[in-house]
Coordinates of C-alpha atoms in Angstrom, one line a residue:
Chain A
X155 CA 7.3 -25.7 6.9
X156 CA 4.5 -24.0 5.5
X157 CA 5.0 -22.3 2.0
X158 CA 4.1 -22.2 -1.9
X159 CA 5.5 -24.6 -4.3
X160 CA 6.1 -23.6 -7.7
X161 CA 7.2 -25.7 -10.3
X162 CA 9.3 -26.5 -12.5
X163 CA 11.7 -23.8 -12.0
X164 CA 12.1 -23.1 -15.6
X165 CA 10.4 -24.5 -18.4
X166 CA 10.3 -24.1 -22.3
X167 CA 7.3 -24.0 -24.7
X168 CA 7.2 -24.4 -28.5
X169 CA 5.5 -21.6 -30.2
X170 CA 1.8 -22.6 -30.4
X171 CA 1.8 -25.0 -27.0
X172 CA -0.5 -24.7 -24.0
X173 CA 1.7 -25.0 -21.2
X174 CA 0.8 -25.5 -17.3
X175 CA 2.4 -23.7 -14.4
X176 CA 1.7 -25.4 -10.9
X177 CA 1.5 -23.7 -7.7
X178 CA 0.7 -25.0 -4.4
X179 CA 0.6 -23.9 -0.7
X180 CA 0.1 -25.5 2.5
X181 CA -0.7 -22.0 4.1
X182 CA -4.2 -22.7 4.3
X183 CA -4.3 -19.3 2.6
X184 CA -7.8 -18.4 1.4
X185 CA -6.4 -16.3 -1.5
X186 CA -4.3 -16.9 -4.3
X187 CA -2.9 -14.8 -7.7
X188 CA -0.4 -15.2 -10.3
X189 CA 1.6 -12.8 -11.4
X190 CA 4.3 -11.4 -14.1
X191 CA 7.2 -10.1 -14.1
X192 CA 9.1 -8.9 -17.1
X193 CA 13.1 -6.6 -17.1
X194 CA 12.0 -3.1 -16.6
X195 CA 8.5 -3.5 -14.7
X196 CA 6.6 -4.3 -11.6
X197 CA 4.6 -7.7 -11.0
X198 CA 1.6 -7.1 -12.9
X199 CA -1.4 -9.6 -12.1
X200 CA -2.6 -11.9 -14.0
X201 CA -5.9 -13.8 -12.4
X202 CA -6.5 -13.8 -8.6
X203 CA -9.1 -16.6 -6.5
X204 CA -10.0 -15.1 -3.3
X205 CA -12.1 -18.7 -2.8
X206 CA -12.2 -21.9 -4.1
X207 CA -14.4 -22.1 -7.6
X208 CA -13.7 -19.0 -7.7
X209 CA -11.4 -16.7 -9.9
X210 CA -11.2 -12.8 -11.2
X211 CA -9.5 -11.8 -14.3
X212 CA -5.9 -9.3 -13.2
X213 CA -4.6 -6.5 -15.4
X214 CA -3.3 -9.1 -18.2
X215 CA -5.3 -11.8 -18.3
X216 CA -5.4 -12.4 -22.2
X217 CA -4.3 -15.9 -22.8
X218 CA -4.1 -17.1 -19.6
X219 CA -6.8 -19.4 -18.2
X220 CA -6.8 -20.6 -14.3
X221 CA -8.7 -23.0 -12.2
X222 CA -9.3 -23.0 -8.3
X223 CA -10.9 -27.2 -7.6
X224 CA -9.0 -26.8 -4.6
X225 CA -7.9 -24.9 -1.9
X226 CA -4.3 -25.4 -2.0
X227 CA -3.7 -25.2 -5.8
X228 CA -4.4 -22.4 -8.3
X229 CA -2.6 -23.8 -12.0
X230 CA -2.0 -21.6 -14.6
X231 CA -1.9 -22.4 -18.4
X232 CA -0.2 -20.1 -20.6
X233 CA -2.1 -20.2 -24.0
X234 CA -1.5 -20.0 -27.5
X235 CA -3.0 -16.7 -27.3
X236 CA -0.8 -15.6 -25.2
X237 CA 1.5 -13.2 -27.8
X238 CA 4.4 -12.7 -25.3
X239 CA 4.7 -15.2 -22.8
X240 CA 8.4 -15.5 -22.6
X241 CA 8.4 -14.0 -18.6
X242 CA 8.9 -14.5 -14.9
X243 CA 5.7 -15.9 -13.1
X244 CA 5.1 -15.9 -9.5
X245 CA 1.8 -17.5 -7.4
X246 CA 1.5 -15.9 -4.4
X247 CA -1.1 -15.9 -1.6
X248 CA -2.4 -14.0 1.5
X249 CA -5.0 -15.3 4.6
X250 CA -7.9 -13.5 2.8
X251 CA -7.5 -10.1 4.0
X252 CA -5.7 -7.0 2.4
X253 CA -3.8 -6.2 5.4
X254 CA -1.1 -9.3 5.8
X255 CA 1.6 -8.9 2.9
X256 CA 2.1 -11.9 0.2
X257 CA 3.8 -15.1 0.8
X258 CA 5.3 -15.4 -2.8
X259 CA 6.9 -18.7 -4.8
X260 CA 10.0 -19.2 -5.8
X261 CA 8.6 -18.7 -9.3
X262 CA 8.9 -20.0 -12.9
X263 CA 10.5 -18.5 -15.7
X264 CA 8.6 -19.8 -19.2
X265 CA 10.7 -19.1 -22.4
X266 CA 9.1 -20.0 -25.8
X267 CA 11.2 -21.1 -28.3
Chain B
X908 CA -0.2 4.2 -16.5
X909 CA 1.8 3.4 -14.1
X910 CA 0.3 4.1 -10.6
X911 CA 3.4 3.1 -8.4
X912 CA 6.7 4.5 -9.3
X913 CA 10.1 4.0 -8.1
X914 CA 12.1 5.8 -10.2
X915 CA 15.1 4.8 -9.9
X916 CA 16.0 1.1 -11.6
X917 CA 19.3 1.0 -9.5
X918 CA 21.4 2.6 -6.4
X919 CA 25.0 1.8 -5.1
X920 CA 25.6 2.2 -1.5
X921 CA 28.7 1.9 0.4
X922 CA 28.6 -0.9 3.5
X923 CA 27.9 0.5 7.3
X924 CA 26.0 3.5 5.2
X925 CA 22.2 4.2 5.0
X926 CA 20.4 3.2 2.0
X927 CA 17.7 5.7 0.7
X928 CA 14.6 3.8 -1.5
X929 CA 11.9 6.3 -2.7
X930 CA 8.6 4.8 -4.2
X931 CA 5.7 7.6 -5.4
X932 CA 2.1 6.8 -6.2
X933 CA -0.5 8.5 -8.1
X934 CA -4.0 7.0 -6.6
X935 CA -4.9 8.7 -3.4
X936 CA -7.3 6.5 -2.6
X937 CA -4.3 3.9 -1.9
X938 CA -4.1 3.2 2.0
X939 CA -1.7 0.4 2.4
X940 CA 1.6 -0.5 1.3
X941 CA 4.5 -2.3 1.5
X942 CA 7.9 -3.1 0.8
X943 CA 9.2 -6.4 -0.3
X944 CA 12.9 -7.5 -1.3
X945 CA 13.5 -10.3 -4.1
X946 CA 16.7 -12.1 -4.5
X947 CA 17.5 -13.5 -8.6
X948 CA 15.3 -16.3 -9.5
X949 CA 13.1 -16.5 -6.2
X950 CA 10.2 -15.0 -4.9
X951 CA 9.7 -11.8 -3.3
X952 CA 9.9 -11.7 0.8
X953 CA 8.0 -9.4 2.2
X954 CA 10.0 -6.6 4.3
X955 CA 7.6 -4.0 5.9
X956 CA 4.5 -2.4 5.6
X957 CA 2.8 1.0 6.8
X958 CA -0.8 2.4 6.8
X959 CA -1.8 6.1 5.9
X960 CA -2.7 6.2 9.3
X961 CA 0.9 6.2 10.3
X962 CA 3.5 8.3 9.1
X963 CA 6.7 5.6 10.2
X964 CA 6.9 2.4 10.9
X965 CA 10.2 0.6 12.0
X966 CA 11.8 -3.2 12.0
X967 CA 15.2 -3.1 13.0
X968 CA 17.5 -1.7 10.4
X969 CA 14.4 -0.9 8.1
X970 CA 12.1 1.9 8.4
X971 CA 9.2 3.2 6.2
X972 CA 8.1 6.6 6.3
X973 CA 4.7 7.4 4.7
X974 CA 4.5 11.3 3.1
X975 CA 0.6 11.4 2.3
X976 CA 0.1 14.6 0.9
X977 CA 3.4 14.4 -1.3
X978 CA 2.2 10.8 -2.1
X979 CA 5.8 9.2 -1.2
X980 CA 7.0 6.9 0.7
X981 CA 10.5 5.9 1.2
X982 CA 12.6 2.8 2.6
X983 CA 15.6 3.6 4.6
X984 CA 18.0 0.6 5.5
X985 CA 20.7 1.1 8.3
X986 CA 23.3 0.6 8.1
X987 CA 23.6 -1.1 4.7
X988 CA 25.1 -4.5 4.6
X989 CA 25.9 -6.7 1.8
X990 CA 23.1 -9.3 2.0
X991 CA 21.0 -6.1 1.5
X992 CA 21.7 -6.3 -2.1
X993 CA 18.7 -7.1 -3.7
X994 CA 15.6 -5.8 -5.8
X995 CA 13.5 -3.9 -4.3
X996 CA 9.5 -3.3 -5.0
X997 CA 7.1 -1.0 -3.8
X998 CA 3.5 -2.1 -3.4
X999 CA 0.2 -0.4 -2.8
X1000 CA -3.3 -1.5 -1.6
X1001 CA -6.8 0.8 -1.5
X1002 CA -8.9 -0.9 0.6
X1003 CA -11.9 -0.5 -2.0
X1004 CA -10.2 -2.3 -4.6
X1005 CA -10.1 -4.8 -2.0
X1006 CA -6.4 -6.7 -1.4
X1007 CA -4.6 -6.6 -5.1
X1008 CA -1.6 -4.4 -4.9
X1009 CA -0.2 -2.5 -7.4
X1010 CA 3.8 -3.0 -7.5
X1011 CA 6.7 -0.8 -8.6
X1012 CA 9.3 -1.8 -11.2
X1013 CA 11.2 -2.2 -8.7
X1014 CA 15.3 -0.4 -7.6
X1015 CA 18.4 -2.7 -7.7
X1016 CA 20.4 -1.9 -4.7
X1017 CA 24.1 -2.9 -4.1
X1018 CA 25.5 -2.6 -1.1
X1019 CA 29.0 -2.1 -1.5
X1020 CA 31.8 -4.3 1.1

């Protein structure tokens, strides 16, 4: 079954730790974006990669850094920098083109502690 | 800012009745948008969509009607059942910012048994 992986499910950061959120797909989805969701708010973007080597900063891409080596994986790592990053992430892809909806991840949920 | 709003965080609908979700938007340049429906601690699955060239679009129980000039568009689901309950976001696409969408913060609906 085709779909997008996201792992692990939850994970927890010390204050001060890089941290790595992996998503994959077997889509064969051209385009890829990560995403944040916090209580109150809509998915905000983070970074999107319509191609491979490829990546655009989102709405909140402070202390967030992505790579795109391959087609099926876009990681994120969650930075130091990052002042807030207790929240719900979600990868999510498309074909390429803006008129097919998202297929979406299960998504992680990062608490820093 | 926030360009897409669905103002209302939650609604309470009895079972076998119609459930009413309202999204507005601000940016008339957006052409494209969709609805998506996102259990706890998974992904969002996306529901329906509708262009501005359309004013309703239907999938079974679910129907979206567009209101261009009011800039609103609303969700109806009939008739309700249970495994309806669910957040719901709104998203929206302009064609010129290419494919990122701009979600909602999303309405919590219960569907009452």
């Amino acid at each position: 079954d085709g779909g997008i992986t996201q792992s692990p499910k939850y994970l927890f950061r010390k204050e001060g730790q890089n941290v790595t959120l992996s998503c994959e797909q077997n889509l064969n989805h051209d385009a890829m974006y990560w995403y944040r969701q916090d209580p109150g708010q809509g998915l905000r973007l983070i970074y999107y990669s319509q191609i491979v080597n490829d990546f655009q900063k989102g709405d909140i891409a402070e202390g967030y850094s992505v790579s795109r080596e391959k087609k099926e994986s876009f990681p994120l790592t969650v930075t130091s920098a990052q002042k807030n990053p207790t929240a719900f992430y979600l990868c999510a892809s498309t074909p390429g083109q803006g008129l097919y909806g998202y297929t979406f991840g299960s998504g992680t949920r990062l608490t820093v502690v | 800012d926030q360009q897409v709003k669905q103002n209302s965080p939650s609604l309470s609908v009895q079972e076998g009745r119609i459930s009413i979700l309202n999204c507005d938007y601000t940016n008339s340049m957006f052409d494209y948008f969709l609805w998506y429906k996102k259990y706890p601690a998974e992904g969002p699955t996306f529901l329906i969509s509708i262009s501005s060239i359309k004013d309703k679009n239907e999938d079974g129980r679910f129907t979206v009607f567009l209101n261009k000039s009011a800039k609103h568009l609303s969700l109806h689901i009939v008739p309700s059942q249970p495994g309806d309950s669910a957040v719901y976001f709104c998203a929206a696409s302009a064609q010129g910012y290419g494919q990122n969408f701009v979600f909602g913060p999303g309405t919590r609906l219960s569907v009452l048994p």
